[in-house]
Amino acid sequence: MNLIDFDKWARSFLEIDQLRQIDDSLNGIQVACSESKQIQKMAVAVDACAESIRRAHDAGADMLFVHHGMFWGKPEPVSGALRNRLKMLLDFDMALYACHLPLDRHPQVGNNARIADLLGLTERKPFGIYHGISIGWSGNMPKPCTLD
């Protein structure tokens, strides 16, 4: 699959464009790989830090999919750590794809939904309102537990 086709699929499945007005993250393609490149292997991380980029490259990934990308809100000067991470991606011909609030709120594959699944929460319902949109999930633990 090429990057553009992945972006079309992800925008639809994760409903990325529905949150454009309230999410400061640049959701979607943040750094493109070469147009002819096929995305055959993807790495996933929370942040687009240098270590995530390096490890994705070492694993042979064509794209790094992250929750917290490199670009937020207004344009920033490309210098320092941002410049170094951008250079790494370009040198590796690796795409960077970010998905912030749409991934927080997605009921099937979102990070909050998956944590709720792993905890075995029952009677789940939307939780955590941000600008009128629910971005989390609450529920009941399957049995009482302690923090000990």
PDB file of C-alpha atoms in Angstrom, residues 3-145:
ATOM      1  CA  LEU A   3       1.232   6.318   1.788  1.00  0.00           C
ATOM      2  CA  ILE A   4      -1.637   8.189   0.114  1.00  0.00           C
ATOM      3  CA  ASP A   5      -3.864   5.099   0.140  1.00  0.00           C
ATOM      4  CA  PHE A   6      -3.024   4.467   3.799  1.00  0.00           C
ATOM      5  CA  ASP A   7      -3.884   8.083   4.615  1.00  0.00           C
ATOM      6  CA  LYS A   8      -7.272   7.802   2.872  1.00  0.00           C
ATOM      7  CA  TRP A   9      -8.060   4.615   4.780  1.00  0.00           C
ATOM      8  CA  ALA A  10      -6.889   5.976   8.162  1.00  0.00           C
ATOM      9  CA  ARG A  11      -8.752   9.278   7.746  1.00  0.00           C
ATOM     10  CA  SER A  12     -11.975   7.367   7.167  1.00  0.00           C
ATOM     11  CA  PHE A  13     -11.521   4.609   9.760  1.00  0.00           C
ATOM     12  CA  LEU A  14     -10.210   6.885  12.542  1.00  0.00           C
ATOM     13  CA  GLU A  15     -12.514   9.797  11.596  1.00  0.00           C
ATOM     14  CA  ILE A  16      -9.528  12.143  11.603  1.00  0.00           C
ATOM     15  CA  ASP A  17     -11.135  15.066   9.808  1.00  0.00           C
ATOM     16  CA  GLN A  18     -14.053  15.244  12.264  1.00  0.00           C
ATOM     17  CA  LEU A  19     -11.707  16.526  14.989  1.00  0.00           C
ATOM     18  CA  ARG A  20      -9.689  18.967  12.892  1.00  0.00           C
ATOM     19  CA  GLN A  21     -11.183  22.031  14.613  1.00  0.00           C
ATOM     20  CA  ILE A  22     -10.310  20.979  18.177  1.00  0.00           C
ATOM     21  CA  ASP A  23      -7.051  19.024  17.828  1.00  0.00           C
ATOM     22  CA  ASP A  24      -3.826  21.030  17.653  1.00  0.00           C
ATOM     23  CA  SER A  25      -1.974  18.002  16.330  1.00  0.00           C
ATOM     24  CA  LEU A  26      -1.307  17.790  12.615  1.00  0.00           C
ATOM     25  CA  ASN A  27      -3.141  14.468  12.290  1.00  0.00           C
ATOM     26  CA  GLY A  28      -2.257  12.379   9.282  1.00  0.00           C
ATOM     27  CA  ILE A  29       0.892  12.490   7.194  1.00  0.00           C
ATOM     28  CA  GLN A  30       3.484  14.645   8.945  1.00  0.00           C
ATOM     29  CA  VAL A  31       6.474  13.549   6.874  1.00  0.00           C
ATOM     30  CA  ALA A  32       6.081  11.738   3.567  1.00  0.00           C
ATOM     31  CA  CYS A  33       8.368   9.054   2.222  1.00  0.00           C
ATOM     32  CA  SER A  34       9.190   8.990  -1.494  1.00  0.00           C
ATOM     33  CA  GLU A  35       6.063   8.718  -3.663  1.00  0.00           C
ATOM     34  CA  SER A  36       7.080   5.397  -5.193  1.00  0.00           C
ATOM     35  CA  LYS A  37       7.688   3.716  -1.829  1.00  0.00           C
ATOM     36  CA  GLN A  38       5.269   1.044  -0.657  1.00  0.00           C
ATOM     37  CA  ILE A  39       4.420   0.826   3.034  1.00  0.00           C
ATOM     38  CA  GLN A  40       5.184  -2.795   3.775  1.00  0.00           C
ATOM     39  CA  LYS A  41       6.252  -2.546   7.404  1.00  0.00           C
ATOM     40  CA  MET A  42       5.018  -0.097  10.022  1.00  0.00           C
ATOM     41  CA  ALA A  43       6.312   0.682  13.498  1.00  0.00           C
ATOM     42  CA  VAL A  44       4.077   2.151  16.202  1.00  0.00           C
ATOM     43  CA  ALA A  45       5.131   4.415  19.087  1.00  0.00           C
ATOM     44  CA  VAL A  46       3.681   6.984  21.448  1.00  0.00           C
ATOM     45  CA  ASP A  47       6.075   9.788  20.466  1.00  0.00           C
ATOM     46  CA  ALA A  48       8.048  10.733  17.371  1.00  0.00           C
ATOM     47  CA  CYS A  49      11.267  11.012  19.370  1.00  0.00           C
ATOM     48  CA  ALA A  50      14.692  10.248  17.916  1.00  0.00           C
ATOM     49  CA  GLU A  51      14.804   6.873  19.679  1.00  0.00           C
ATOM     50  CA  SER A  52      11.445   5.820  18.175  1.00  0.00           C
ATOM     51  CA  ILE A  53      12.610   6.857  14.714  1.00  0.00           C
ATOM     52  CA  ARG A  54      15.935   5.039  15.101  1.00  0.00           C
ATOM     53  CA  ARG A  55      14.298   1.856  16.379  1.00  0.00           C
ATOM     54  CA  ALA A  56      11.678   1.934  13.612  1.00  0.00           C
ATOM     55  CA  HIS A  57      14.462   2.210  11.052  1.00  0.00           C
ATOM     56  CA  ASP A  58      16.448  -0.600  12.688  1.00  0.00           C
ATOM     57  CA  ALA A  59      13.314  -2.780  12.505  1.00  0.00           C
ATOM     58  CA  GLY A  60      13.007  -2.087   8.765  1.00  0.00           C
ATOM     59  CA  ALA A  61       9.851   0.035   9.003  1.00  0.00           C
ATOM     60  CA  ASP A  62       8.729   2.154   6.059  1.00  0.00           C
ATOM     61  CA  MET A  63       6.471   4.249   8.281  1.00  0.00           C
ATOM     62  CA  LEU A  64       6.315   5.260  11.928  1.00  0.00           C
ATOM     63  CA  PHE A  65       2.756   5.670  13.253  1.00  0.00           C
ATOM     64  CA  VAL A  66       2.655   7.762  16.442  1.00  0.00           C
ATOM     65  CA  HIS A  67       0.170   9.216  18.899  1.00  0.00           C
ATOM     66  CA  HIS A  68       2.225  12.374  19.492  1.00  0.00           C
ATOM     67  CA  GLY A  69       3.725  13.681  16.272  1.00  0.00           C
ATOM     68  CA  MET A  70       6.292  16.384  15.633  1.00  0.00           C
ATOM     69  CA  PHE A  71       3.961  19.188  14.555  1.00  0.00           C
ATOM     70  CA  TRP A  72       1.388  20.900  16.789  1.00  0.00           C
ATOM     71  CA  GLY A  73      -0.679  24.034  16.281  1.00  0.00           C
ATOM     72  CA  LYS A  74       1.390  26.780  14.759  1.00  0.00           C
ATOM     73  CA  PRO A  75       4.534  26.452  12.628  1.00  0.00           C
ATOM     74  CA  GLU A  76       7.838  26.218  14.480  1.00  0.00           C
ATOM     75  CA  PRO A  77      11.377  26.847  13.294  1.00  0.00           C
ATOM     76  CA  VAL A  78      12.969  23.612  12.108  1.00  0.00           C
ATOM     77  CA  SER A  79      16.031  23.633  14.349  1.00  0.00           C
ATOM     78  CA  GLY A  80      17.595  21.650  17.168  1.00  0.00           C
ATOM     79  CA  ALA A  81      15.919  18.347  18.051  1.00  0.00           C
ATOM     80  CA  LEU A  82      13.079  18.907  15.565  1.00  0.00           C
ATOM     81  CA  ARG A  83      15.593  19.391  12.748  1.00  0.00           C
ATOM     82  CA  ASN A  84      17.492  16.261  13.777  1.00  0.00           C
ATOM     83  CA  ARG A  85      14.355  14.089  13.860  1.00  0.00           C
ATOM     84  CA  LEU A  86      13.169  15.456  10.524  1.00  0.00           C
ATOM     85  CA  LYS A  87      16.593  14.775   8.989  1.00  0.00           C
ATOM     86  CA  MET A  88      16.524  11.201  10.286  1.00  0.00           C
ATOM     87  CA  LEU A  89      13.133  10.548   8.695  1.00  0.00           C
ATOM     88  CA  LEU A  90      14.219  12.039   5.376  1.00  0.00           C
ATOM     89  CA  ASP A  91      17.558  10.198   5.379  1.00  0.00           C
ATOM     90  CA  PHE A  92      15.758   6.920   6.133  1.00  0.00           C
ATOM     91  CA  ASP A  93      13.008   7.687   3.565  1.00  0.00           C
ATOM     92  CA  MET A  94      10.544   6.874   6.351  1.00  0.00           C
ATOM     93  CA  ALA A  95       7.040   8.319   6.564  1.00  0.00           C
ATOM     94  CA  LEU A  96       5.719   9.745   9.831  1.00  0.00           C
ATOM     95  CA  TYR A  97       1.985   9.461  10.499  1.00  0.00           C
ATOM     96  CA  ALA A  98       0.418  10.984  13.617  1.00  0.00           C
ATOM     97  CA  CYS A  99      -3.008  10.521  15.137  1.00  0.00           C
ATOM     98  CA  HIS A 100      -3.787  12.251  18.431  1.00  0.00           C
ATOM     99  CA  LEU A 101      -7.397  12.853  19.569  1.00  0.00           C
ATOM    100  CA  PRO A 102      -8.938  10.560  16.927  1.00  0.00           C
ATOM    101  CA  LEU A 103      -6.862   7.723  18.393  1.00  0.00           C
ATOM    102  CA  ASP A 104      -7.752   8.734  21.966  1.00  0.00           C
ATOM    103  CA  ARG A 105     -11.449   8.393  21.221  1.00  0.00           C
ATOM    104  CA  HIS A 106     -11.715   5.530  18.728  1.00  0.00           C
ATOM    105  CA  PRO A 107     -13.982   2.827  20.227  1.00  0.00           C
ATOM    106  CA  GLN A 108     -12.210  -0.164  18.639  1.00  0.00           C
ATOM    107  CA  VAL A 109      -8.508   0.527  18.165  1.00  0.00           C
ATOM    108  CA  GLY A 110      -7.990   3.701  20.186  1.00  0.00           C
ATOM    109  CA  ASN A 111      -5.405   3.664  22.956  1.00  0.00           C
ATOM    110  CA  ASN A 112      -8.025   4.359  25.644  1.00  0.00           C
ATOM    111  CA  ALA A 113     -10.401   1.677  24.332  1.00  0.00           C
ATOM    112  CA  ARG A 114      -7.581  -0.869  24.175  1.00  0.00           C
ATOM    113  CA  ILE A 115      -6.539  -0.110  27.768  1.00  0.00           C
ATOM    114  CA  ALA A 116     -10.174  -0.545  28.832  1.00  0.00           C
ATOM    115  CA  ASP A 117     -10.195  -3.888  26.970  1.00  0.00           C
ATOM    116  CA  LEU A 118      -6.993  -5.027  28.681  1.00  0.00           C
ATOM    117  CA  LEU A 119      -8.416  -4.085  32.081  1.00  0.00           C
ATOM    118  CA  GLY A 120     -11.588  -6.000  31.251  1.00  0.00           C
ATOM    119  CA  LEU A 121     -13.841  -3.018  31.955  1.00  0.00           C
ATOM    120  CA  THR A 122     -17.540  -3.782  31.735  1.00  0.00           C
ATOM    121  CA  GLU A 123     -20.449  -1.426  31.090  1.00  0.00           C
ATOM    122  CA  ARG A 124     -18.161   0.909  29.189  1.00  0.00           C
ATOM    123  CA  LYS A 125     -19.322   4.371  28.304  1.00  0.00           C
ATOM    124  CA  PRO A 126     -17.750   7.524  26.841  1.00  0.00           C
ATOM    125  CA  PHE A 127     -15.749   9.570  29.337  1.00  0.00           C
ATOM    126  CA  GLY A 128     -13.560  12.672  29.370  1.00  0.00           C
ATOM    127  CA  ILE A 129     -15.139  15.511  27.422  1.00  0.00           C
ATOM    128  CA  TYR A 130     -12.767  17.785  25.493  1.00  0.00           C
ATOM    129  CA  HIS A 131     -14.375  20.634  23.530  1.00  0.00           C
ATOM    130  CA  GLY A 132     -17.658  18.739  23.611  1.00  0.00           C
ATOM    131  CA  ILE A 133     -16.167  15.475  22.322  1.00  0.00           C
ATOM    132  CA  SER A 134     -15.675  12.356  24.443  1.00  0.00           C
ATOM    133  CA  ILE A 135     -12.077  11.142  24.154  1.00  0.00           C
ATOM    134  CA  GLY A 136     -11.951   8.377  26.762  1.00  0.00           C
ATOM    135  CA  TRP A 137     -13.811   5.402  28.184  1.00  0.00           C
ATOM    136  CA  SER A 138     -14.949   4.525  31.689  1.00  0.00           C
ATOM    137  CA  GLY A 139     -16.337   1.284  33.036  1.00  0.00           C
ATOM    138  CA  ASN A 140     -16.466  -1.139  35.897  1.00  0.00           C
ATOM    139  CA  MET A 141     -13.662  -3.475  36.877  1.00  0.00           C
ATOM    140  CA  PRO A 142     -14.719  -7.116  36.488  1.00  0.00           C
ATOM    141  CA  LYS A 143     -13.972  -7.725  40.171  1.00  0.00           C
ATOM    142  CA  PRO A 144     -12.831  -5.569  43.084  1.00  0.00           C
ATOM    143  CA  CYS A 145      -9.101  -4.963  43.267  1.00  0.00           C
TER     144      CYS A 145
END
